[in-house]
Coordinates of C-alpha atoms and ligand atoms in Angstrom, one line a residue:
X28 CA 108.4 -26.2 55.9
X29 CA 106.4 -26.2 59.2
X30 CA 104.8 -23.2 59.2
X31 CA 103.7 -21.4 62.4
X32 CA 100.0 -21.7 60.6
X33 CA 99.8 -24.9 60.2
X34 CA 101.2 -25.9 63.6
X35 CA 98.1 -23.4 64.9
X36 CA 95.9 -25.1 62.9
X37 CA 96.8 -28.7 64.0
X38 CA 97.4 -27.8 67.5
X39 CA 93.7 -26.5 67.3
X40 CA 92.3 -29.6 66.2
X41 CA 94.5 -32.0 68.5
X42 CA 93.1 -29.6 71.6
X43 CA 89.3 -30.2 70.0
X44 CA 89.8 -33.8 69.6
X45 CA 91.4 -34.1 73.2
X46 CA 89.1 -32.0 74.8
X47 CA 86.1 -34.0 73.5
X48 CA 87.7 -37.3 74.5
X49 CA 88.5 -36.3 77.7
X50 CA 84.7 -34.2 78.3
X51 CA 83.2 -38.1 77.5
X52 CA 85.6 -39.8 80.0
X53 CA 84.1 -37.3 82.7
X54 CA 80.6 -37.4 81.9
X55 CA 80.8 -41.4 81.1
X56 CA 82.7 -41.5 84.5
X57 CA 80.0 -39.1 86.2
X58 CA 77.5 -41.6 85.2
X59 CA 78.7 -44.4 86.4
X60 CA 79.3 -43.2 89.7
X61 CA 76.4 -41.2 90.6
X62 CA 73.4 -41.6 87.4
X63 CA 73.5 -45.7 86.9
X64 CA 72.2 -46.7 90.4
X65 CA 68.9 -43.9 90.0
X66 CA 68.7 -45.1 86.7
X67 CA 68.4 -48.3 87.3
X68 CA 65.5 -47.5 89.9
X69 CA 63.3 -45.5 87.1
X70 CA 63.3 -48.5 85.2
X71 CA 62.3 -50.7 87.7
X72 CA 59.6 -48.3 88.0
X73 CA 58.6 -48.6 84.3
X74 CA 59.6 -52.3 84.2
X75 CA 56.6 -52.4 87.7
X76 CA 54.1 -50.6 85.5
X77 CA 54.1 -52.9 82.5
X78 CA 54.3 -55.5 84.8
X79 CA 51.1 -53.6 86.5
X80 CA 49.5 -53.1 83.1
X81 CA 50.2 -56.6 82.0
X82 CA 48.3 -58.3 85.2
X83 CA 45.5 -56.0 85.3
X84 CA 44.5 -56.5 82.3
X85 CA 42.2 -58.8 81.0
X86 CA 43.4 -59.4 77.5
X87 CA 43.5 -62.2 76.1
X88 CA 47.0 -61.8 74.3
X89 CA 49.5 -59.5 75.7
X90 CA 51.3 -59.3 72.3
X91 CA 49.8 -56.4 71.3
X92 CA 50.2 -54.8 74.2
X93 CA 53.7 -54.9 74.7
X94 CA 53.9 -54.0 70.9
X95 CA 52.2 -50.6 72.0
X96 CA 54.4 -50.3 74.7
X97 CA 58.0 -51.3 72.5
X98 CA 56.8 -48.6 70.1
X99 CA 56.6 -45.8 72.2
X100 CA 59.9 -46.4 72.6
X101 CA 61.4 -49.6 75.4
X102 CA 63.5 -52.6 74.4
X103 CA 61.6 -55.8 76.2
X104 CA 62.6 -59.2 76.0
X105 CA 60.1 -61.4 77.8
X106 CA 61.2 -65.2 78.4
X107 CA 58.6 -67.6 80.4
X108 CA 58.9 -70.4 82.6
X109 CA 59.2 -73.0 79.9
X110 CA 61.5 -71.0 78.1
X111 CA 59.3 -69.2 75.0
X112 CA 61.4 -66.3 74.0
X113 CA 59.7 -62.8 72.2
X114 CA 61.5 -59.7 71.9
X115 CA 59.5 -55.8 71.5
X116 CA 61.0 -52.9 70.5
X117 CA 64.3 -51.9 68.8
X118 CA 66.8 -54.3 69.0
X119 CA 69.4 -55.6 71.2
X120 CA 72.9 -55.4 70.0
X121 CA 73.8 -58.0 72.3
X122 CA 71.5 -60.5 73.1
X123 CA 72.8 -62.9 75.7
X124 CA 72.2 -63.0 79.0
X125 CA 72.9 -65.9 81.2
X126 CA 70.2 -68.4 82.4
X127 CA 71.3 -68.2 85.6
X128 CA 69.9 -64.5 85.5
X129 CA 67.4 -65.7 83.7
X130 CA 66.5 -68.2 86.8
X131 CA 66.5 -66.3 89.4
X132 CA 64.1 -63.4 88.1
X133 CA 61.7 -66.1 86.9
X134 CA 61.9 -67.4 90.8
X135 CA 60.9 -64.1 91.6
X136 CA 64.5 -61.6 92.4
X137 CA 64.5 -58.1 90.6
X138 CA 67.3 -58.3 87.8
X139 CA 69.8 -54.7 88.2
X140 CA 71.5 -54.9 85.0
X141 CA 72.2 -51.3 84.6
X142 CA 72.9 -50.9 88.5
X143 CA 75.5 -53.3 87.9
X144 CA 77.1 -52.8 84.6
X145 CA 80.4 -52.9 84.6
X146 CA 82.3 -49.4 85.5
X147 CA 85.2 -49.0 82.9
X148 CA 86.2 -45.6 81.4
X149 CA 85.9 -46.0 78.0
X150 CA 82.8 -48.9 77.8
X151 CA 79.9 -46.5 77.7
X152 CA 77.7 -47.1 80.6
X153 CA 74.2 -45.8 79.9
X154 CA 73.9 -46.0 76.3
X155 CA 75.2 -49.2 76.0
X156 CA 72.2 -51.7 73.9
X157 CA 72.9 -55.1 75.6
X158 CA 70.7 -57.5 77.3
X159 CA 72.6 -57.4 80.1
X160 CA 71.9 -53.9 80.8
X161 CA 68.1 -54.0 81.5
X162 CA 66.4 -54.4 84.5
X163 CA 64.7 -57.3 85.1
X164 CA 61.1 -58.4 86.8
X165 CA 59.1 -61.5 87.2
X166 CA 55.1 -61.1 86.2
X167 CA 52.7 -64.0 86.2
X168 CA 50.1 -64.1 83.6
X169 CA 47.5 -66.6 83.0
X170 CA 49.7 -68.8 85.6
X171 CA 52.8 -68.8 83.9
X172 CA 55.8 -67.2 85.4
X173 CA 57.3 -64.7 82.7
X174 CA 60.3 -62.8 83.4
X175 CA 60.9 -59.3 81.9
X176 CA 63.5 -57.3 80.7
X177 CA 63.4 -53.3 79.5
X178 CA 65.8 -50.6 78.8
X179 CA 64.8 -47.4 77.1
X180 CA 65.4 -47.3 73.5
X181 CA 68.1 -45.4 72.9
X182 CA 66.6 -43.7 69.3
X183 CA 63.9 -42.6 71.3
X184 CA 66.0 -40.3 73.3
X185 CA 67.5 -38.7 70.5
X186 CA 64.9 -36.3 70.0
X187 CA 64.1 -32.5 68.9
X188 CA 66.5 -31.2 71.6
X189 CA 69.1 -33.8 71.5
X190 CA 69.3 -32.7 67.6
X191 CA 69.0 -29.0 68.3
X192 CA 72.1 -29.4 71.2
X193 CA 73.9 -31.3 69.0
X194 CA 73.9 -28.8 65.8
X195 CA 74.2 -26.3 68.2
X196 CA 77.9 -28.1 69.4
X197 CA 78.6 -28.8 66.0
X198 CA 78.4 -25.0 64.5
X199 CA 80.4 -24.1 67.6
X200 CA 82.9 -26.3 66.4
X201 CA 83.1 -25.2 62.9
X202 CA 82.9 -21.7 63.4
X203 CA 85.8 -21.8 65.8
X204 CA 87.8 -23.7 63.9
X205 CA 86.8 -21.2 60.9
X206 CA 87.4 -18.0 63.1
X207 CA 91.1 -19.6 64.4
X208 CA 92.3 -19.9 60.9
X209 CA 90.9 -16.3 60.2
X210 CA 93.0 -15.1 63.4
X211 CA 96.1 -17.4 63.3
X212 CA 96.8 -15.9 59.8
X213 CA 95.9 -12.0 61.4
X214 CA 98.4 -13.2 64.0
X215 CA 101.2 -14.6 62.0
X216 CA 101.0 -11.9 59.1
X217 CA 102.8 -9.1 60.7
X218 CA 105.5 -11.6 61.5
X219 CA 105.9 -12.7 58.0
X220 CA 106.0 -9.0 57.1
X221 CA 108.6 -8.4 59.9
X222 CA 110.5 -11.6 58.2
X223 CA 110.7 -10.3 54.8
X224 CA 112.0 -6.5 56.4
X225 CA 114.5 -8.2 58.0
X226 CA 115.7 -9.9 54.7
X227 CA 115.7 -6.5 52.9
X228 CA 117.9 -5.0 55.7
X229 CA 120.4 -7.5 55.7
X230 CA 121.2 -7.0 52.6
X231 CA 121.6 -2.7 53.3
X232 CA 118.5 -1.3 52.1
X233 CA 117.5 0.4 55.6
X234 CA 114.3 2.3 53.3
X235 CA 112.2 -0.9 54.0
X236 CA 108.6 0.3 55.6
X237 CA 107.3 -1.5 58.6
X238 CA 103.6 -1.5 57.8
X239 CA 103.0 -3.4 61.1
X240 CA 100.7 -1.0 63.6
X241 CA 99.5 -2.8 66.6
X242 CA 99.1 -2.4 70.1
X243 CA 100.1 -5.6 71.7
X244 CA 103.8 -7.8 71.7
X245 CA 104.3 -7.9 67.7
X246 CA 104.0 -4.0 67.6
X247 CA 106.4 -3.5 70.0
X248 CA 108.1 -6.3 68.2
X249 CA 108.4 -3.7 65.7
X250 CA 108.2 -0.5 67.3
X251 CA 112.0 -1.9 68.5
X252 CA 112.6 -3.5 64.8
X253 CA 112.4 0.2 63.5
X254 CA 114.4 1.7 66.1
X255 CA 117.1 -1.0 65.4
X256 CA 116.8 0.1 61.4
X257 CA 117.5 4.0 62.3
X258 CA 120.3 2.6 64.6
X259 CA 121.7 0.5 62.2
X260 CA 121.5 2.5 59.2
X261 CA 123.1 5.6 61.3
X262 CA 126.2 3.5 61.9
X263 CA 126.2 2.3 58.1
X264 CA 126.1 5.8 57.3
X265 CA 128.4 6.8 60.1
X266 CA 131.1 4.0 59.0
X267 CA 131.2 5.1 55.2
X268 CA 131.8 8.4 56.4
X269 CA 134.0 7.9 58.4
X270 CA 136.3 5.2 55.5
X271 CA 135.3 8.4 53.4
X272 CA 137.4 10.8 55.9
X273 CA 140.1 8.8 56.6
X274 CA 140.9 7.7 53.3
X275 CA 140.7 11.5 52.4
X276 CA 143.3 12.4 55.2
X277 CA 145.4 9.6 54.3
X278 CA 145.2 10.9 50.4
X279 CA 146.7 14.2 50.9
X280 CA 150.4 13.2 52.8
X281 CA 150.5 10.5 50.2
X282 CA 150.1 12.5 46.7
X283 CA 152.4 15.1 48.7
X284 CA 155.2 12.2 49.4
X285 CA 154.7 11.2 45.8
X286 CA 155.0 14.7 44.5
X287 CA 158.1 15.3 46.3
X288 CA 160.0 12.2 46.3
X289 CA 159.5 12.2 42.1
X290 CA 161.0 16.2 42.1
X291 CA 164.0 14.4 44.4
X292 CA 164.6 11.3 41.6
X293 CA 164.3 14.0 39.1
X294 CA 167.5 15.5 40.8
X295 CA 166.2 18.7 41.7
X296 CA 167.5 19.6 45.2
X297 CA 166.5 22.9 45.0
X298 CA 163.9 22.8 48.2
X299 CA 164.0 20.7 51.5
X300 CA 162.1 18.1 49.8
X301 CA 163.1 15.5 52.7
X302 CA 162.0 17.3 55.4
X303 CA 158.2 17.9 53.6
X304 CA 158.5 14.3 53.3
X305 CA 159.3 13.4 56.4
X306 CA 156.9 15.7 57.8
X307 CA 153.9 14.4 55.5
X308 CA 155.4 10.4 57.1
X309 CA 155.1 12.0 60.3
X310 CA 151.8 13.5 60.1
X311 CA 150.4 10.2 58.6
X312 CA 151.8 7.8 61.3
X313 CA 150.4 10.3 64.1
X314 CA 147.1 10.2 62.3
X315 CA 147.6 5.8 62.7
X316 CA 148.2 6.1 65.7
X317 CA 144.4 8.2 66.6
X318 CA 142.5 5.5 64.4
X319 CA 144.5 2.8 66.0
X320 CA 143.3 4.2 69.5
X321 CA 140.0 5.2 68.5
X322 CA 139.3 1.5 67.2
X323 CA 140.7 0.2 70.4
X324 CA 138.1 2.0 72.4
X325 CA 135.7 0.9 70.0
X326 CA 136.2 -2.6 70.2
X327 CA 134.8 -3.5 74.1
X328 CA 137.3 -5.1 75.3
X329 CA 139.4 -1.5 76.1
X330 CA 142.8 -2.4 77.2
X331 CA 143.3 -0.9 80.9
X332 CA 146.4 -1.1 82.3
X333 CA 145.7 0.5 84.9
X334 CA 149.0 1.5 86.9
X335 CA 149.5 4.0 89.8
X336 CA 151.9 7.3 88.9
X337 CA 152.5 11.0 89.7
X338 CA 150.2 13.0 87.8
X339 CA 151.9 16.0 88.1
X340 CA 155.4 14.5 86.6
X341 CA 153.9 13.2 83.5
X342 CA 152.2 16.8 82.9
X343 CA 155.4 18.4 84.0
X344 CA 156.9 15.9 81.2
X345 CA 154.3 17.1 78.5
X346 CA 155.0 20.8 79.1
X347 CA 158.5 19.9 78.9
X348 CA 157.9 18.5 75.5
X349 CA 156.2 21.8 73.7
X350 CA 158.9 24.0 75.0
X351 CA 159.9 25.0 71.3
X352 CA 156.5 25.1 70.4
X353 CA 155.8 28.0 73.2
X354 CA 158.5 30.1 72.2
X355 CA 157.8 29.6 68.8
X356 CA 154.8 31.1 69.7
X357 CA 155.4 33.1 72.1
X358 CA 153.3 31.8 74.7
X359 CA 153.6 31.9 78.3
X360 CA 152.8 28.8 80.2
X361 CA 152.2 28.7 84.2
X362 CA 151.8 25.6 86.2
X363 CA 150.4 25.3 89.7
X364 CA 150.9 21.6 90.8
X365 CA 150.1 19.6 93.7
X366 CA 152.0 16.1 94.6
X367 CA 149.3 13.5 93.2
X368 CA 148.9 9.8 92.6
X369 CA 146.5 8.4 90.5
X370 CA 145.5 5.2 89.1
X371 CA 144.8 5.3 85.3
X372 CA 146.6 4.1 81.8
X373 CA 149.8 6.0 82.0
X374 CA 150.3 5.9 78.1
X375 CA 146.1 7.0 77.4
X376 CA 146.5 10.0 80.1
X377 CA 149.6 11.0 78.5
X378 CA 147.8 11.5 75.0
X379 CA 145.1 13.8 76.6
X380 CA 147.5 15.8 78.2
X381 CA 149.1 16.5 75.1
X382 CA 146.3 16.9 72.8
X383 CA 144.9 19.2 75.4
X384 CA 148.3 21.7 75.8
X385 CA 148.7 21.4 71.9
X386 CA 145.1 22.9 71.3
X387 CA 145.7 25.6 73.9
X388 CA 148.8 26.1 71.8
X389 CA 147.3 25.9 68.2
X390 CA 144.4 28.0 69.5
X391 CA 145.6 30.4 71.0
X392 CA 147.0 34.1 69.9
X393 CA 150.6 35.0 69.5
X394 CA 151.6 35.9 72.5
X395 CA 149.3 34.1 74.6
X396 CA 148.6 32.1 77.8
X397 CA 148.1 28.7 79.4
X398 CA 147.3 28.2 82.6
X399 CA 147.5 24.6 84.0
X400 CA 146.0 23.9 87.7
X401 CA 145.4 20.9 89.7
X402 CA 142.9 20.8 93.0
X403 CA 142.2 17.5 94.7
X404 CA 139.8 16.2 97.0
X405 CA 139.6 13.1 98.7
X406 CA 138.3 11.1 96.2
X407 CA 139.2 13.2 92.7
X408 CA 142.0 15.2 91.1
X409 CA 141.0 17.9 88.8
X410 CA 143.1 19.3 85.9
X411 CA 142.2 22.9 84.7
X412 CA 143.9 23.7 81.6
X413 CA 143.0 27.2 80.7
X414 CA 143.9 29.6 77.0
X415 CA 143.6 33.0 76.5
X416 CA 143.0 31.7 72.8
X417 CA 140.7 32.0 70.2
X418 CA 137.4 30.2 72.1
X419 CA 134.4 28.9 70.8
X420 CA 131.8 31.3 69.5
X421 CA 128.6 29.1 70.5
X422 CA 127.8 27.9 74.5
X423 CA 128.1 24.1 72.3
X424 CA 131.0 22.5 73.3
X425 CA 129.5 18.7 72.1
X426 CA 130.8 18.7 68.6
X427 CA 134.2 19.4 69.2
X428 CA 134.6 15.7 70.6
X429 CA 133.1 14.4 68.3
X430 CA 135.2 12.4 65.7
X431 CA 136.9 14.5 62.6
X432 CA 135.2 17.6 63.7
X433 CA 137.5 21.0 63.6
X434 CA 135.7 24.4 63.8
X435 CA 136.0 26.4 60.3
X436 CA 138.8 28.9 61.9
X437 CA 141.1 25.7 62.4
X438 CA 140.4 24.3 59.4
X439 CA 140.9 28.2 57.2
X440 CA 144.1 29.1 59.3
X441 CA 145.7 26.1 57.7
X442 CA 146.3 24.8 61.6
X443 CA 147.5 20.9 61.6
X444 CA 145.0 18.4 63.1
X445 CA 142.7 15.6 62.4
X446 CA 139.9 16.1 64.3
X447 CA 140.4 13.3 66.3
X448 CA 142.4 14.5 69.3
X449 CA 139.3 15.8 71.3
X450 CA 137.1 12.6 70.6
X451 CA 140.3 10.4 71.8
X452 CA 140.4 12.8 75.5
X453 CA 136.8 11.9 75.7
X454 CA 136.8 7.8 75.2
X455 CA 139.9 7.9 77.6
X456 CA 138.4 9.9 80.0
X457 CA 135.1 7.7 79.8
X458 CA 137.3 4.4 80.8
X459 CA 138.4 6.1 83.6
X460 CA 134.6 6.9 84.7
X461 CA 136.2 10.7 84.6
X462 CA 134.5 13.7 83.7
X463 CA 135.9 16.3 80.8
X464 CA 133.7 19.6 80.6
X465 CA 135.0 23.0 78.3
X466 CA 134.0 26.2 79.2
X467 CA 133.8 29.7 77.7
X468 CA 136.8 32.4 79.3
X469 CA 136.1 36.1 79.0
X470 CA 137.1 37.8 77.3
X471 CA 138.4 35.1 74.8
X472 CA 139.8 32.0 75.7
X473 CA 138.7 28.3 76.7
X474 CA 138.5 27.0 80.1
X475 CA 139.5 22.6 79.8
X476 CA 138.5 20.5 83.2
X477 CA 139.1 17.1 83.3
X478 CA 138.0 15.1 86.8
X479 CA 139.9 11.9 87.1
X480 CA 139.3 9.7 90.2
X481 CA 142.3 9.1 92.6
X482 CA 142.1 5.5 92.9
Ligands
LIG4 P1 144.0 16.7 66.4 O1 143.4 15.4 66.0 O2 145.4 16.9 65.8 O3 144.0 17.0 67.8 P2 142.4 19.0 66.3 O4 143.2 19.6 67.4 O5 141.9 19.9 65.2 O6 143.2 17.8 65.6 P3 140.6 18.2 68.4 O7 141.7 18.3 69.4 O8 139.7 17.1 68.4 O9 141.1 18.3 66.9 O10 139.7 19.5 68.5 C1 138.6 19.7 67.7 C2 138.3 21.1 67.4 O11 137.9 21.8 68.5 C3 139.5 21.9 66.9 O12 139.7 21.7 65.5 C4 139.1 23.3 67.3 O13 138.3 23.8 66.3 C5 138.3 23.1 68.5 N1 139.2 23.3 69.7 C6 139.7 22.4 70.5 N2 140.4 22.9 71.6 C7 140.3 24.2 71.4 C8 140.8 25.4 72.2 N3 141.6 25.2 73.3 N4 140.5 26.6 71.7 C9 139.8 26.8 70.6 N5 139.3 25.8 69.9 C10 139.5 24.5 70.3
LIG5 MG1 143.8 18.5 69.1

C-alpha cells in the first residue's frame, strides 16, 4: 500500500533533490553571465605577476620558481617558442588546447579562456579543470618567447570555510529530513486513529474514544467525527426503539385476533367475538397506515400533491364524520367558518384535521366542548381548534409530537391511540412551511393553532 508516510517522505526527498538541481542551474547560470568575464580579469592579473616575477628575476632556472608558485595553489602550463612543454601544479583534466591558441599568445595576444568558455546550463563554468579554461600570456625569458597558461587550482579553494559551509548544508539536510519523518508520522497518526474509529463504528460499536485533541484541520476533523458518532448512535438507538414499539403495538391486536378467532373455531358464540376482531383488524390497519405516512415523510422525497380546495368543506366533512362520536359523548361542537381556498395535499390536511377533532374528543370531559375557528389574512389561514378537555399539566407541549408519546392519563384511562397522530400533524404541517403551536385554556382545556399559508 502507498501510504500517506511514505509518499511524505519521498515527496520530501524529490523536493531536496530538485531544489538542489535547480539552486546549481541558477548559480552556474549567475556565473556565467555576470562572474566569468571579472574572473577572467583576476587571472590575467595573476597570470601579469608571474609573468612580472618571472622577467625580473635573475634566476637562472625558472623551474623552481613556478614550482613555488604551482604549490601555493595555480595550474600553469608553460609551452615555448620551439614547442618545450612543462606543466606546474595540480593537474589538468583536459589537456588540449589548440595550437592555433597556442600561436597567437606566443605572437604576443592575451588568451581569455575562462572569459570565453562556453555558456551551457549544466557544463559547469568556473570549476571546470580544462586547458582551455585558463588565461593565457606571452613572457620572454632569456630570449625565448614562452606562452603561459593559469587557472586557480580548484583543491585550493576548498578550504576551512568551504568545509565548514558545506557540513553546515549537509546537517541542515539531515536534520530536516530527520525532523519531517518525526512530523509526517505526528501528522498522519491522528488520521490512522480516526481510520481505525471509523472501522469500529461501522460495524455499531458507537463507544469508540476519539483520542485525537488538536487545534488545527484534523481536530475539527474529529471534533465533527464525534458529533457524527452521537448523531448516529442516537438514530441507532432511536430506530430499535422505535422496531421495539411498533412491533409491541402490532403484538397486542394480533394475540387478541388469535385469542378470539380460536374461542370462534372452538364454536363458542357466546360474545361478539367478530366485532373484537374486526375492531383489533381495524385498529392495526389504522396503525399501518401512521407508519406508512410517517416513513413517507421520512424518506425526502415527500409526496406533495399539492392541489387547491375549500378548507372549510373538508373540515365541515370531518366534523360530519365524528357525529356519533360527539353524542356518544356528549360533546358540543361549534364551528365558525369563513369561505377559504388553500393550496395543500388534500388527503395529508384531512388526517390532521381528524387526529386533531378526535383528541379534542378523546380528551375531553363528558359533556364537553370544541370550538373550531378560522381567521384569514392575506397571505395565511389560521385554524383554532379549542377543548374544554383534560389539558396538559406542564407549559411543555414538545413531547406530545413527538413519535409514540401519550401522556400517562391517556395511556391509564384505557383511551385508543398510538401515539403517532400528533407527530403525523407536525411533519404535514412542516411540508406545508405551516406553523402548529398548543396552548394551555383556563380553566382546563387545550387551545390547537395551526397556520397554513393560502397559496
Ligand atoms: P393517535 O396516534 O391515535 O392519535 P394519540 O391521540 O394518543 O394517538 P397523539 O394524537 O399524537 O396520540 O397525541 C399525543 C398525546 O398528546 C396524547 O396521547 C395525549 O396525551 C396528548 N394530547 C393530544 N391532544 C390532546 C388534547 N386535545 N387534550 C389533552 N391531551 C392531548
Ligand atoms: Mg391523536
Amino acid at each position: 500500500m502507498k501510504t500517506l508516510y511514505s509518499k511524505f517522505v519521498w515527496m520530501t526527498l524529490l523536493i531536496m533533490f530538485a531544489s538542489g538541481t535547480i539552486g546549481f542551474m541558477i548559480v552556474n547560470t549567475f556565473y556565467h553571465q555576470n562572474l566569468k568575464e571579472k574572473n577572467d580579469e583576476k587571472n590575467v592579473e595573476v597570470a601579469n605577476a608571474i609573468v612580472e616575477l618571472i622577467e625580473s628575476s635573475n634566476l637562472n632556472s625558472i623551474e623552481s620558481l613556478l614550482q613555488t608558485i604551482g604549490d601555493t595553489g595555480y595550474q600553469i602550463y608553460i609551452v615555448s617558442e620551439d614547442g618545450e612543454e612543462s606543466f606546474y601544479g595540480g593537474d589538468f583534466r583536459a589537456r588540449e588546447i589548440s595550437d592555433s591558441i597556442v600561436k597567437k599568445v606566443l605572437n604576443g595576444e592575451v588568451y581569455h579562456g575562462m572569459r570565453e568558455f562556453p555558456k551551457e546550463t549544466f557544463i559547469t563554468g568556473y570549476f571546470s579543470n580544462e586547458l582551455t579554461n585558463t588565461v593565457g600570456i606571452p613572457f620572454t625569458y632569456e630570449d625565448k618567447s614562452y606562452a603561459l597558461f593559469q587557472r586557480p587550482n580548484i583543491k585550493f579553494l576548498f578550504n576551512e570555510i568551504h568545509l565548514l559551509l558545506g557540513g553546515l548544508a549537509g546537517a541542515m539536510i539531515f536534520i530536516s529530513v530527520i525532523a519531517m519523518l518525526i512530523v509526517a508520522k505526528r501528522m498522519i497518526d491522528p488520521l490512522t486513529k480516526l481510520t481505525i474509529a471509523t472501522n469500529k463504528i461501522a460495524n455499531e460499536d458507537f463507544q469508540v474514544p476519539i483520542l485525537v485533541n488538536q487545534r488545527d484541520e484534523i481536530g475539527q476533523l474529529a471534533d465533527s467525527f464525534r458529533n457524527m458518532v452521537k448523531q448516529l448512535e442516537a438514530s441507532d438507538r432511536y430506530k430499535k426503539d422505535f422496531i421495539a414499539r411498533v412491533s409491541h403495538d402490532f403484538q397486542t391486536p394480533l394475540l387478541n385476533i388469535q385469542g378470539y378467532a380460536a374461542l370462534l373455531e372452538s364454536g363458542d358464540l357466546n360474545g361478539n367475538y367478530a366485532e373484537i376482531i374486526q375492531k383489533e383488524a381495524k385498529r392495526l390497519s389504522g396503525l399501518m397506515k401512521q407508519l406508512l405516512l410517517l416513513t413517507s415523510f421520512d424518506q425526502a422525497n415527500t409526496r406533495t400533491k399539492k392541489e387547491l380546495f375549500q378548507l372549510d368543506d373538508q373540515l365541515k366533512q370531518v366534523v360530519l364524520k365524528f357525529r356519533w362520536l360527539l353524542d356518544e359523548k356528549d360533546i358540543s361542537i361549534q364551528l365558525h367558518l369563513k369561505k377559504v381556498e388553500v393550496l395543500g395535499d388534500r388527503e395529508m390536511l384531512e388526517y390532521v384535521w381528524e387526529n386533531l377533532i378526535s383528541n379534542a374528543i378523546k380528551y375531553n370531559y363528558s359533556p364537553g366542548e370544541i370550538q373550531v375557528e378560522m381567521t384569514e389574512t392575506t397571505e395565511y389561514v389560521q385554524v383554532i381548534i379549542e377543548d374544554t378537555g383534560i389539558g396538559n399539566k406542564n407549559t411543555d407541549y414538545g413531547q406530545w409530537t413527538e413519535r409514540f408519546y401519550r401522556e400517562d392519563a391517556a395511556r391509564s384511562t384505557q383511551i385508543e391511540g398510538s401515539g403517532l397522530g400528533l407527530a403525523i400533524v407536525k411533519e404535514v404541517i412542516q411540508s406545508h412551511n405551516g406553523v402548529l403551536s398548543f396552548e394551555n385554556v383556563e380553566p382546563h382545556g387545550t387551545k390547537v393553532c395551526v397556520q397554513l399559508q393560502k397559496m
